[in-house]
């Protein structure tokens, strides 16, 4: 079993998001806050969820991938291929279909253990649902990955 990559909190986020000056966002200020505090800090929109899911693949965080997968399409487990190195993410487009549905088209690049590079080009569908209030915690809206259509 391969060990999961570790990204320092101040290191660049694997999702590749940059600020207006084209400077990479720190992991802790970008996807790290969603991965490390899923219960309290949901991704605010479909693109942020898609980017955080990419970061979860890079970091082999199966629990986050499963938690952000809509229950109607979620697999029982997520397995990671040994030796895969994720090389980058390119968000091609984002479409808000209505208040609770969105799509994000992206290309994710990876290299397998033998050195063969591949591209995953997909248009992913997302849905936003309301989570009921629990105890002192107010109700909150959370985005979920539903499925994707290969391009």
mmCIF file of C-alpha atoms in Angstrom, residues 5 7 27 40-41 43 61 64 88 90-91 101 106 109 111 124 130 133 135 138 144 147-148:
data_model
loop_
_atom_site.group_PDB
_atom_site.id
_atom_site.type_symbol
_atom_site.label_atom_id
_atom_site.label_comp_id
_atom_site.label_asym_id
_atom_site.label_seq_id
_atom_site.Cartn_x
_atom_site.Cartn_y
_atom_site.Cartn_z
ATOM 1 C CA UNK A 5 0.955 12.416 0.014
ATOM 2 C CA UNK A 7 0.823 18.867 1.711
ATOM 3 C CA UNK A 27 -3.799 24.457 0.736
ATOM 4 C CA UNK A 40 -18.271 22.539 9.871
ATOM 5 C CA UNK A 41 -16.951 23.904 6.557
ATOM 6 C CA UNK A 43 -17.596 23.702 0.038
ATOM 7 C CA UNK A 61 -8.729 10.879 1.307
ATOM 8 C CA UNK A 64 -13.959 12.879 2.061
ATOM 9 C CA UNK A 88 -2.802 18.841 -12.503
ATOM 10 C CA UNK A 90 -7.814 22.342 -15.490
ATOM 11 C CA UNK A 91 -11.348 23.618 -14.947
ATOM 12 C CA UNK A 101 -27.889 22.119 -9.572
ATOM 13 C CA UNK A 106 -12.603 19.634 -16.088
ATOM 14 C CA UNK A 109 -4.054 14.569 -15.571
ATOM 15 C CA UNK A 111 0.634 9.293 -14.409
ATOM 16 C CA UNK A 124 -19.529 16.467 -13.466
ATOM 17 C CA UNK A 130 -30.236 21.210 2.924
ATOM 18 C CA UNK A 133 -30.371 21.375 12.132
ATOM 19 C CA UNK A 135 -28.685 20.275 18.371
ATOM 20 C CA UNK A 138 -28.357 25.476 12.392
ATOM 21 C CA UNK A 144 -22.687 16.795 -3.423
ATOM 22 C CA UNK A 147 -22.042 11.719 -11.379
ATOM 23 C CA UNK A 148 -19.976 12.603 -14.390
#
